[in-house]
XYZ file of C-alpha atoms in Angstrom:
735
model
C -24.842 16.965 3.001
C -27.018 14.292 4.874
C -25.473 10.833 5.294
C -27.428 7.729 7.364
C -24.912 5.485 9.099
C -26.441 1.966 9.341
C -24.992 -0.377 11.974
C -26.209 -3.611 14.061
C -26.217 -1.593 17.515
C -24.550 -4.291 19.203
C -20.810 -3.715 17.969
C -17.828 -3.914 20.437
C -14.316 -3.465 20.122
C -12.584 -1.819 17.207
C -15.457 -1.287 14.961
C -17.459 0.300 17.757
C -14.412 2.804 18.472
C -14.060 3.500 14.656
C -17.828 4.517 14.032
C -17.776 6.409 17.137
C -14.782 8.372 16.340
C -15.949 8.872 12.851
C -19.423 9.966 13.763
C -18.117 12.595 16.382
C -15.802 13.970 13.747
C -18.513 14.015 10.762
C -21.138 15.630 12.789
C -19.101 18.923 12.963
C -19.377 19.264 9.228
C -22.315 17.478 7.971
C -25.753 16.235 9.000
C -25.300 12.670 10.502
C -27.899 10.128 11.568
C -27.053 6.639 12.865
C -29.813 3.905 12.663
C -29.288 0.924 14.956
C -31.280 -2.372 14.402
C -30.728 -3.610 18.043
C -30.633 -2.364 21.457
C -27.071 -3.258 22.239
C -23.855 -1.865 23.430
C -23.006 0.520 20.645
C -26.786 1.833 20.763
C -26.674 2.242 24.567
C -23.472 4.228 24.430
C -24.406 6.352 21.506
C -27.391 7.755 23.473
C -24.741 9.956 25.563
C -23.195 11.316 22.500
C -23.890 14.389 20.370
C -24.969 12.311 17.406
C -28.506 11.815 16.163
C -29.607 8.033 16.649
C -32.580 6.097 15.751
C -33.390 2.584 16.963
C -35.208 0.601 14.336
C -35.262 -2.960 16.151
C -35.309 -6.192 14.417
C -37.236 -8.948 15.938
C -34.300 -11.457 14.789
C -31.183 -11.236 13.048
C -32.573 -11.744 9.461
C -35.976 -9.855 9.991
C -36.896 -7.612 7.204
C -39.889 -5.985 8.212
C -37.737 -2.842 9.162
C -36.913 -2.337 5.288
C -40.244 -0.578 4.931
C -40.088 1.993 7.754
C -36.203 2.232 6.902
C -36.785 3.066 3.269
C -39.617 5.469 4.476
C -37.148 7.283 6.524
C -34.389 7.760 3.872
C -36.975 8.969 1.611
C -38.460 11.538 3.916
C -35.300 12.788 5.049
C -33.565 13.093 1.478
C -30.237 11.566 2.429
C -27.333 11.855 -0.108
C -25.926 8.429 0.746
C -26.066 5.356 3.138
C -22.818 4.345 4.871
C -23.203 0.804 6.444
C -21.084 -0.986 8.918
C -20.898 -4.660 9.616
C -22.300 -8.015 8.081
C -25.674 -7.471 9.394
C -26.136 -3.808 7.932
C -24.596 -5.205 4.723
C -27.396 -7.826 4.627
C -30.067 -4.969 5.154
C -28.522 -2.835 2.582
C -28.515 -5.681 -0.041
C -32.473 -5.279 0.122
C -32.419 -1.432 0.528
C -30.687 -1.308 -2.803
C -34.061 -2.531 -4.291
C -35.838 0.525 -3.198
C -33.587 3.593 -2.987
C -31.655 5.143 -5.634
C -28.889 6.999 -3.456
C -25.605 5.179 -3.368
C -24.536 3.082 -0.546
C -21.034 2.600 1.026
C -19.762 0.031 3.399
C -16.933 -0.069 5.574
C -14.784 -3.393 5.535
C -13.490 -3.406 9.125
C -12.201 -6.940 8.882
C -11.751 -9.908 6.681
C -15.174 -10.790 6.137
C -14.336 -14.396 5.524
C -13.111 -14.752 8.888
C -15.685 -13.080 10.943
C -17.689 -15.953 12.027
C -15.483 -18.722 13.062
C -16.913 -19.571 16.547
C -19.562 -22.120 14.913
C -19.830 -24.063 11.845
C -23.440 -22.777 11.176
C -22.386 -19.012 11.454
C -19.280 -19.493 9.566
C -21.111 -20.800 6.479
C -24.677 -19.298 6.795
C -23.653 -15.556 8.089
C -20.276 -15.587 5.948
C -22.138 -16.561 2.788
C -24.732 -14.028 3.300
C -22.192 -11.355 3.840
C -20.328 -12.370 0.809
C -23.505 -11.999 -1.199
C -24.479 -8.632 0.292
C -21.117 -7.068 -0.159
C -21.504 -7.781 -4.054
C -24.656 -5.338 -4.048
C -23.102 -2.397 -2.183
C -21.928 0.361 -4.545
C -18.604 1.418 -2.927
C -16.297 0.279 -0.359
C -14.067 1.878 2.335
C -11.131 -0.563 3.253
C -9.239 0.328 6.636
C -6.019 -0.460 5.372
C -4.303 -0.820 1.712
C -3.718 -4.378 2.505
C -7.594 -4.776 2.985
C -8.079 -2.935 -0.307
C -5.744 -5.368 -2.299
C -7.596 -8.291 -0.622
C -10.774 -6.897 -2.081
C -9.439 -6.643 -5.324
C -7.905 -9.627 -5.497
C -11.330 -11.131 -4.572
C -13.076 -9.672 -7.548
C -14.357 -6.308 -6.448
C -13.914 -3.378 -8.523
C -10.796 -1.581 -7.709
C -12.299 1.883 -8.759
C -15.058 1.367 -6.118
C -12.817 0.896 -3.099
C -11.406 3.723 -1.304
C -8.809 3.499 1.746
C -9.306 5.089 5.010
C -6.842 4.012 8.003
C -8.673 3.508 11.417
C -7.584 6.649 13.697
C -8.093 7.709 17.335
C -8.666 11.096 19.106
C -5.364 12.168 20.274
C -6.642 15.629 21.473
C -9.261 14.639 23.836
C -7.768 13.475 27.372
C -8.804 9.840 28.294
C -10.135 8.942 31.638
C -8.739 5.610 33.139
C -8.079 4.103 36.242
C -4.877 4.435 38.109
C -2.631 1.100 37.570
C -2.921 0.066 41.049
C -6.695 0.634 41.420
C -7.181 -1.355 38.325
C -4.972 -4.165 39.575
C -6.745 -4.190 42.960
C -10.267 -4.328 40.976
C -9.295 -7.300 39.404
C -7.396 -8.827 42.417
C -4.247 -9.175 40.310
C -0.951 -9.649 42.541
C 1.638 -8.086 40.109
C 3.927 -6.003 42.514
C 7.507 -5.606 40.940
C 6.540 -7.714 37.909
C 6.163 -7.105 34.187
C 2.839 -6.977 32.755
C 2.141 -8.309 29.343
C -1.244 -7.578 28.084
C -3.575 -8.853 25.057
C -7.057 -7.544 24.125
C -9.651 -8.977 21.894
C -12.560 -11.430 21.464
C -11.340 -15.239 22.173
C -11.644 -16.411 18.612
C -9.240 -18.620 16.574
C -8.319 -15.589 14.170
C -6.944 -13.420 17.206
C -4.421 -16.286 17.918
C -4.644 -16.220 21.661
C -3.144 -19.902 21.800
C 0.023 -18.455 19.988
C 0.146 -15.663 22.849
C -0.086 -18.384 25.384
C 2.527 -20.518 23.849
C 4.720 -17.396 23.662
C 4.143 -16.614 27.488
C 5.383 -20.204 28.176
C 8.669 -19.307 26.372
C 8.966 -16.132 28.256
C 8.424 -17.428 31.728
C 11.032 -19.907 30.782
C 13.565 -17.196 30.721
C 11.926 -14.890 33.352
C 9.245 -15.982 35.814
C 8.618 -12.564 36.942
C 6.013 -11.954 34.179
C 2.221 -11.813 34.378
C 0.254 -11.994 31.043
C -3.354 -10.597 31.182
C -6.060 -11.605 28.496
C -8.835 -9.136 28.432
C -11.866 -10.367 26.541
C -14.618 -13.236 26.082
C -15.502 -15.672 23.358
C -15.718 -19.389 22.450
C -12.088 -20.176 22.790
C -11.759 -19.157 26.407
C -12.274 -22.710 27.922
C -9.529 -24.134 25.546
C -7.256 -21.363 26.249
C -7.667 -21.917 30.148
C -6.869 -25.616 29.609
C -3.769 -24.650 27.361
C -2.224 -22.560 30.087
C -3.040 -25.153 32.675
C -1.312 -27.999 30.299
C 1.719 -25.612 30.079
C 1.736 -25.255 33.940
C 1.601 -21.274 33.622
C -1.695 -20.702 34.693
C -0.665 -18.746 37.655
C 0.963 -16.235 35.562
C -2.057 -15.954 33.113
C -4.867 -14.230 34.070
C -8.127 -13.864 32.398
C -9.831 -10.628 33.064
C -13.172 -11.187 31.183
C -14.378 -8.735 29.080
C -13.417 -5.102 29.887
C -15.216 -2.306 28.970
C -12.811 0.391 30.215
C -10.003 -0.459 27.515
C -7.622 2.374 28.243
C -7.635 1.383 32.149
C -6.334 -2.112 31.175
C -3.973 -0.544 28.519
C -2.576 1.761 31.319
C -1.836 -1.178 33.771
C 0.351 -3.240 31.328
C 3.771 -2.419 30.212
C 3.760 -4.203 27.097
C 0.696 -4.361 24.550
C 0.615 -7.596 22.484
C -1.355 -8.689 19.223
C -1.141 -12.123 18.166
C -3.988 -12.433 15.412
C -3.582 -14.344 12.020
C -5.634 -11.641 10.291
C -6.327 -8.126 10.907
C -7.117 -4.888 9.094
C -5.919 -1.988 11.010
C -6.573 -2.661 14.513
C -7.437 0.036 17.130
C -6.045 -2.034 19.959
C -2.715 -0.873 18.765
C -3.784 2.805 18.398
C -5.164 2.617 21.724
C -1.835 1.360 22.911
C 0.062 4.153 21.204
C -2.298 6.748 22.649
C -0.704 5.776 26.106
C 2.624 5.280 24.598
C 2.855 1.452 25.182
C 5.778 -0.629 23.832
C 4.100 -3.103 21.368
C 4.849 -6.440 19.962
C 2.305 -7.582 17.196
C 2.129 -10.203 14.471
C 2.905 -8.645 11.079
C -0.665 -9.251 9.432
C -3.021 -6.854 7.306
C -2.490 -3.054 7.884
C -0.501 -3.559 10.934
C 2.842 -2.926 9.616
C 1.524 0.598 8.327
C 1.711 1.493 11.862
C 4.162 -0.781 13.807
C 7.521 -0.711 11.957
C 10.296 -2.794 13.223
C 12.617 -1.429 15.887
C 11.223 2.010 15.295
C 7.451 2.033 16.562
C 7.429 -1.702 17.718
C 8.653 -5.163 17.359
C 6.924 -7.603 14.681
C 6.807 -11.365 14.447
C 5.301 -13.544 11.772
C 1.899 -14.922 12.331
C 1.472 -18.010 14.164
C 5.173 -18.120 15.065
C 5.008 -18.023 19.001
C 8.914 -18.776 19.492
C 9.604 -15.453 17.489
C 6.612 -13.629 19.340
C 8.149 -14.841 22.620
C 11.402 -13.454 21.987
C 10.276 -10.228 20.912
C 8.607 -9.750 24.320
C 11.692 -10.962 26.131
C 13.554 -8.430 24.300
C 11.281 -5.597 25.558
C 11.213 -7.066 29.275
C 15.010 -7.015 29.193
C 15.507 -3.502 28.064
C 13.365 -0.803 29.822
C 14.879 1.962 27.700
C 13.900 0.068 24.400
C 10.070 -0.175 25.934
C 10.296 3.689 26.704
C 11.586 4.622 23.321
C 9.296 2.447 21.308
C 6.270 3.567 23.267
C 7.104 7.373 22.549
C 7.994 6.688 18.857
C 4.726 4.854 18.450
C 2.818 7.872 19.974
C 4.452 10.263 17.803
C 4.006 8.610 14.729
C 0.404 7.747 15.254
C -0.447 11.144 16.096
C 1.196 12.453 13.123
C -0.238 9.853 10.552
C -3.584 8.787 11.965
C -5.399 11.754 13.262
C -9.131 12.076 13.728
C -8.863 15.204 11.399
C -7.352 13.043 8.834
C -9.990 10.534 8.752
C -12.965 13.047 8.676
C -11.536 14.927 5.797
C -10.813 11.621 3.976
C -14.484 10.498 4.528
C -15.907 13.929 3.244
C -13.640 13.712 0.131
C -14.846 10.156 -0.449
C -18.624 11.053 0.064
C -18.415 14.203 -2.284
C -16.468 12.241 -4.939
C -19.137 9.319 -4.834
C -22.039 11.788 -4.894
C -20.343 13.468 -8.075
C -19.858 10.092 -9.653
C -23.629 9.084 -9.154
C -24.674 12.422 -10.832
C -22.435 11.560 -13.731
C -24.005 7.921 -13.790
C -27.340 9.551 -14.703
C -25.852 11.556 -17.542
C -26.313 11.206 -21.427
C -23.263 11.144 -23.387
C -22.530 12.203 -27.172
C -20.017 9.602 -27.517
C -18.629 6.372 -26.093
C -14.908 5.692 -26.831
C -13.498 2.156 -26.698
C -10.051 0.986 -27.212
C -7.138 -0.661 -25.234
C -7.369 2.041 -22.605
C -6.250 1.739 -19.109
C -3.411 -0.769 -19.541
C -0.397 1.783 -18.763
C 0.665 1.540 -22.647
C 2.082 4.890 -23.692
C 0.709 4.265 -27.458
C -2.890 3.358 -26.571
C -2.955 6.353 -23.792
C -1.751 8.816 -26.796
C -4.647 7.478 -28.867
C -7.133 8.301 -26.179
C -5.739 11.824 -25.705
C -5.496 12.311 -29.489
C -9.134 11.476 -30.109
C -10.590 13.418 -27.021
C -8.732 16.406 -28.004
C -9.569 16.248 -31.735
C -13.281 15.714 -30.395
C -13.119 18.700 -28.502
C -11.756 20.968 -31.043
C -14.742 20.210 -33.057
C -17.441 20.617 -30.222
C -16.143 21.906 -27.308
C -18.984 20.939 -25.166
C -18.940 17.101 -26.169
C -19.880 14.650 -23.613
C -17.450 11.779 -23.738
C -17.858 8.129 -21.951
C -14.764 6.083 -22.074
C -14.406 2.174 -21.617
C -11.068 1.406 -19.854
C -9.415 -1.074 -17.474
C -8.799 1.698 -14.935
C -11.796 4.238 -15.044
C -10.648 6.317 -12.047
C -7.101 7.003 -13.751
C -8.768 7.531 -17.131
C -11.126 10.353 -15.414
C -8.547 11.883 -13.822
C -6.017 12.092 -16.614
C -8.558 13.199 -19.331
C -11.396 14.785 -17.852
C -14.021 12.390 -19.082
C -16.518 9.939 -17.622
C -15.475 6.472 -17.577
C -16.565 2.907 -16.819
C -14.898 -0.328 -16.556
C -14.387 -2.047 -19.809
C -15.342 -5.379 -18.363
C -18.362 -4.441 -16.629
C -21.073 -5.456 -19.236
C -23.939 -4.459 -16.946
C -22.508 -0.834 -17.023
C -21.853 -0.917 -20.474
C -25.363 -1.829 -21.400
C -26.784 0.664 -19.090
C -24.709 3.531 -20.754
C -25.097 2.372 -24.298
C -28.809 3.448 -23.961
C -27.569 7.038 -23.007
C -25.049 7.268 -25.890
C -25.489 8.418 -29.619
C -22.135 7.414 -31.052
C -20.022 4.430 -30.381
C -16.302 4.795 -31.352
C -13.368 2.649 -31.851
C -10.663 5.121 -31.208
C -7.400 4.110 -32.823
C -5.272 0.926 -32.283
C -5.293 -2.615 -33.858
C -8.622 -3.882 -32.311
C -10.084 -6.068 -35.132
C -7.395 -8.821 -35.444
C -6.727 -12.355 -34.082
C -2.958 -12.124 -34.090
C -2.854 -11.704 -30.215
C -5.941 -13.747 -29.394
C -9.423 -14.614 -30.749
C -10.752 -13.332 -27.053
C -10.025 -9.814 -27.888
C -11.387 -9.838 -31.405
C -14.890 -11.441 -29.912
C -14.919 -8.707 -27.156
C -14.750 -5.794 -29.831
C -16.989 -7.172 -32.377
C -19.493 -8.064 -29.514
C -19.521 -4.319 -28.526
C -20.108 -3.368 -32.115
C -23.095 -5.553 -32.292
C -24.584 -4.457 -29.075
C -24.244 -0.814 -29.730
C -25.911 -1.181 -32.996
C -28.681 -3.329 -31.354
C -29.308 -0.150 -29.006
C -29.271 2.181 -31.983
C -25.949 3.905 -31.901
C -24.125 5.284 -34.729
C -20.762 3.245 -35.116
C -17.449 4.597 -36.145
C -13.942 3.124 -36.457
C -11.541 5.918 -36.012
C -8.018 5.580 -37.468
C -7.946 2.012 -36.611
C -5.631 -0.700 -38.047
C -7.613 -3.922 -39.318
C -6.067 -7.463 -39.156
C -4.498 -9.570 -39.629
C -7.453 -12.009 -39.192
C -6.605 -15.727 -40.014
C -9.307 -17.890 -38.548
C -12.320 -18.547 -40.499
C -14.721 -18.079 -37.859
C -12.910 -14.542 -36.782
C -13.206 -13.284 -40.429
C -17.132 -13.909 -40.428
C -17.186 -12.292 -37.043
C -15.183 -9.273 -37.990
C -17.099 -9.076 -41.446
C -20.504 -8.905 -39.838
C -19.614 -6.524 -37.045
C -17.536 -4.069 -39.438
C -20.541 -4.036 -41.926
C -22.741 -2.672 -39.163
C -20.412 0.510 -39.177
C -21.501 3.738 -40.324
C -17.875 5.128 -40.959
C -14.567 3.440 -40.878
C -11.354 5.248 -41.194
C -8.056 3.489 -41.341
C -4.509 4.295 -40.463
C -2.528 2.789 -43.380
C -3.289 1.196 -46.737
C -2.682 -2.399 -45.778
C -5.647 -2.187 -43.319
C -7.668 -0.846 -46.157
C -6.708 -3.891 -48.275
C -7.691 -6.231 -45.302
C -11.097 -4.614 -45.196
C -11.352 -5.481 -48.826
C -10.219 -9.255 -48.289
C -12.958 -9.483 -45.400
C -15.409 -8.522 -47.717
C -16.651 -5.549 -45.781
C -19.050 -3.267 -47.981
C -19.687 -0.205 -45.392
C -19.994 2.510 -48.048
C -18.039 5.049 -45.882
C -14.367 3.547 -45.896
C -11.497 6.055 -45.953
C -7.858 6.101 -45.691
C -6.849 8.220 -42.880
C -3.997 8.226 -40.304
C -3.268 6.979 -36.569
C -4.943 9.514 -34.365
C -1.647 10.173 -32.461
C -0.315 12.417 -35.409
C -2.636 15.117 -33.905
C -0.383 15.507 -30.925
C 2.303 18.016 -30.434
C 5.593 17.598 -28.251
C 5.983 19.597 -25.239
C 9.274 21.236 -23.978
C 11.479 18.842 -21.954
C 14.255 20.559 -20.606
C 13.515 19.521 -17.149
C 12.894 15.777 -18.212
C 16.137 15.916 -20.109
C 18.181 17.095 -17.130
C 16.446 14.600 -14.681
C 17.597 11.838 -17.233
C 21.070 12.931 -17.607
C 20.391 13.652 -21.542
C 23.152 16.243 -22.559
C 21.666 18.216 -25.705
C 25.187 18.646 -27.146
C 25.609 14.918 -27.434
C 24.367 12.557 -30.107
C 21.605 9.982 -29.185
C 19.512 7.285 -31.041
C 16.276 5.646 -29.574
C 15.546 1.859 -28.685
C 12.214 0.588 -28.028
C 11.412 -3.204 -27.677
C 8.895 -5.539 -26.004
C 8.902 -9.062 -25.118
C 6.895 -11.132 -27.788
C 6.723 -15.032 -28.233
C 7.807 -15.087 -31.624
C 11.127 -12.877 -31.292
C 13.867 -15.379 -32.329
C 15.778 -16.929 -29.441
C 18.729 -14.972 -30.086
C 16.961 -11.593 -30.540
C 18.422 -9.746 -27.384
C 22.057 -10.750 -28.338
C 21.835 -9.816 -31.943
C 20.289 -6.347 -31.300
C 22.622 -5.745 -28.446
C 25.679 -6.395 -30.783
C 24.304 -3.956 -33.389
C 23.594 -1.336 -30.731
C 27.320 -1.727 -29.338
C 28.770 -1.672 -32.663
C 26.962 1.177 -34.092
C 27.318 3.072 -30.853
C 31.036 2.790 -30.797
C 31.574 3.486 -34.446
C 29.211 6.773 -34.634
C 29.970 7.798 -31.092
C 26.384 7.863 -30.023
C 24.470 6.695 -26.906
C 21.314 4.586 -26.826
C 18.247 5.892 -25.102
C 16.238 3.048 -24.018
C 12.540 3.698 -24.007
C 9.924 1.783 -22.188
C 6.304 2.151 -23.776
C 4.731 0.028 -21.011
C 6.278 -1.259 -17.567
C 6.629 -4.722 -18.720
C 9.167 -3.300 -21.431
C 11.945 -2.756 -18.822
C 12.595 -6.450 -18.445
C 13.840 -6.958 -22.172
C 15.403 -3.474 -22.128
C 17.583 -4.208 -19.187
C 18.523 -7.682 -20.848
C 19.854 -5.875 -23.960
C 21.474 -3.199 -21.926
C 23.390 -5.958 -19.938
C 24.377 -7.740 -23.195
C 25.388 -4.249 -25.123
C 27.622 -3.298 -22.234
C 27.913 0.110 -23.495
C 27.327 3.623 -22.199
C 23.455 4.215 -22.324
C 20.481 5.885 -20.915
C 17.293 4.002 -19.709
C 14.443 6.310 -19.250
C 13.279 5.973 -15.607
C 9.603 5.589 -16.301
C 6.985 5.534 -18.824
C 6.580 9.143 -19.917
C 3.121 10.463 -21.327
C 3.188 11.038 -25.221
C 3.946 14.829 -25.268
C 6.989 14.344 -23.198
C 8.167 11.329 -25.082
C 7.883 12.970 -28.243
C 10.075 15.950 -26.862
C 12.727 13.375 -25.870
C 12.521 11.637 -29.185
C 13.262 15.069 -30.832
C 16.728 14.859 -29.440
C 17.663 11.728 -31.079
C 19.093 11.005 -34.464
C 16.966 7.846 -35.290
C 14.531 5.503 -33.662
C 14.512 1.802 -33.912
C 11.454 0.179 -32.423
C 9.063 -2.722 -31.987
C 6.458 -0.448 -30.422
C 4.203 1.039 -33.096
C 3.738 4.308 -31.329
C 7.340 5.004 -30.777
C 7.826 5.166 -34.631
C 4.450 7.094 -34.794
C 6.165 9.918 -32.410
C 9.342 9.712 -34.154
C 7.592 10.209 -37.667
C 5.263 12.906 -36.034
C 8.472 14.990 -34.856
C 10.505 14.356 -38.233
C 12.969 11.713 -36.802
C 14.024 8.775 -39.083
C 12.767 5.402 -37.964
C 13.575 1.555 -38.263
C 11.025 -0.736 -37.532
C 11.340 -4.166 -35.752
C 8.604 -5.928 -37.060
C 6.906 -8.340 -34.690
C 3.353 -7.465 -36.082
C 2.563 -6.564 -39.589
C 1.169 -3.295 -38.506
C 4.843 -2.156 -37.945
C 5.881 -2.773 -41.448
C 2.391 -1.395 -42.527
C 3.059 1.983 -40.571
C 6.847 2.192 -42.091
C 5.421 1.732 -45.523
C 2.691 4.463 -45.163
C 5.359 7.078 -43.865
C 7.174 6.156 -47.505
C 10.188 4.489 -45.762
C 11.623 0.919 -46.278
C 13.540 0.484 -43.232
C 12.343 -2.614 -41.188
C 13.570 -5.898 -40.024
C 11.765 -8.996 -38.811
C 12.267 -9.895 -35.125
C 11.602 -13.467 -35.755
C 14.610 -13.731 -37.803
C 16.755 -10.635 -37.235
C 19.224 -9.841 -39.871
C 22.055 -8.049 -38.029
C 23.796 -6.835 -41.324
C 20.712 -5.402 -42.730
C 20.016 -3.695 -39.417
C 23.623 -2.153 -39.186
C 23.257 -1.166 -42.994
C 20.073 0.786 -42.487
C 21.638 2.754 -39.338
C 24.593 3.446 -41.370
C 22.498 4.716 -44.302
C 20.188 6.962 -42.126
C 23.231 8.471 -40.410
C 25.202 9.013 -43.870
C 21.811 10.665 -45.484
C 20.515 11.912 -42.353
C 19.561 15.483 -43.642
C 17.629 14.228 -46.796
C 15.797 11.619 -44.934
C 14.738 13.569 -42.267
C 13.375 16.181 -44.736
C 11.459 13.598 -46.422
C 10.096 12.413 -43.457
C 8.935 15.679 -42.108
C 7.096 16.044 -45.555
C 5.083 12.970 -45.055
C 4.478 13.836 -41.404
C 2.888 17.169 -42.580
C 0.744 15.027 -44.809
C -0.271 12.681 -42.248
C -0.990 15.331 -39.645
C -3.361 17.183 -42.112
C -5.437 14.156 -42.222
C -5.654 13.781 -38.223
C -8.465 16.078 -37.550
C -11.129 14.982 -40.409
C -12.244 11.765 -38.374
C -13.247 14.099 -35.570
C -15.251 16.130 -38.057
C -16.972 13.156 -39.271
C -17.667 11.891 -35.554
C -19.388 15.115 -34.807
C -21.337 15.153 -38.012
C -22.571 11.494 -36.761
C -23.560 12.748 -33.491
């Protein structure tokens, strides 16, 4: 593997340390070259390292004449990817993207919105250019989970963001001055005094003014302390004035920029970080290497390393009183200083090693290269549905459609539109793109042959017009690009608004084949005036799935196979009647007591837990609440151990019928009633006006006639299962 690293060449501090550590580790495994665009500190130091380096010098910061030789070099050397670091490199990468086809990844070392705060010009111009440039990069490496979340909240694609924590080399001994020699060099008189130090550029984001205010608080309690500030920057003058104003200038020493950081850290007793924003700062790892007791503000990824009273002490950002109190606590307790320093060293060495950083980057590189190869593939079928929303029912549909297609064509190439592409790829072994990335969707439609809506109630406006517009638009775009169109085991409707009826009719008339999961959807299609010749009554695709053995799950959940259970699955819904939870809880408690049964509460989506817990508290009867949203096959295995299931969630009912368990539909959406009727049952009640007596009578009837009802359901289930594979045959024929 050949990787080009692009960096300005003038970097200092944590970013420099990170890239040096990374390059030295990577060059042991792969072919690494670093290109610098200025003859600065970074470039000068890397000349003394066993790493290939090239200087392509810019005449000025935004000089783009280097693009031509840089592109030529990348093409000639046939690199697999380009890894860039910092705002300047991001800016160059934005233009590189126009001329190279290999992926570009950038490491986000800091909050890019706070990188240029030393002047209004830099803040607005450089920050603006960096934000723009970042949008053109293919992938991102965040140096903490906190920074990954920051990128996601700012609109970056979660599936293109990786996390790799900063690390430091704990194996190679560091050379540094003895404490006495360092203090003598900087003319620091500190005999028998505690030395508290802070390292970093003098910029507002680093919170040095907070540090100085904290110093004033400490000196009131203990004047035998010296505070050292190592660094340089635009805030230095105001910081000096602040110390003078507080009358602590004799105890506050500005050392200037210190190149030999470890000599500084070795000289101090307590290492402090007072920043308002950080990613995962190297200064704390450098302190950890020398076992220094640490006090830090709890920002960014700091708390992944500094754990309160375990590996250090923490204070809120901007709170100089709390920061001062933490420093005083360490000054007054030498044993605590020693213990926290030792603990920090052990923890950092175990969790943040150079080897772990190297292996994680190699894993990321291989993953990106594999993804890029997939990007250039063509596909037989593109699958769209409500996928990637952590909903058990829709995940079951996706699994069923994929499995059925592979039964018909084992080498079928499948693309899935999903909210969580990475998760979908891992779980189903397919290629996936973000369902909201229309640029990617248009790109891949050109490489597909068949576009399929795989199950669900997609064409309806009961939830929103927005979703109907999304799905009908995809059908029109797919037809425009010449794809065959198939609606696979869907529910259609209800559609109420006149504009939506026209949208749906137009889009569905473009389809080559439409299969529907129940008769009511077929009637809705007729009402809409859809004239597609190939319209058939089929079944929900999930009927093709078979349950798995669940002995271990039953044991984990505390389900005793010798006892009697019934299933309950509900969801929050805006049209549920106000007393819905009270009424259903009352019925559950009454019937559980009379029939000596235990309810098993089933969540089909993480959001279901809220309403289920509310029902549980009101029912006040022994119960089991499943601890997680299980996959479809496991859930079917659990449902097999129930006498009946009553549910608002359609696919809980589908799973139950599929394994021959009687059902009661709690109808919040017509699709629930439609399915119950399709299964030749009439057991359903309306959640907008829950009839307690009717629901209780249905439960009694099911339990009294259980054998006959279960037998009838098994007959219907067998018929429905037989239909489930036909749609896959049609799909392969269309391909």
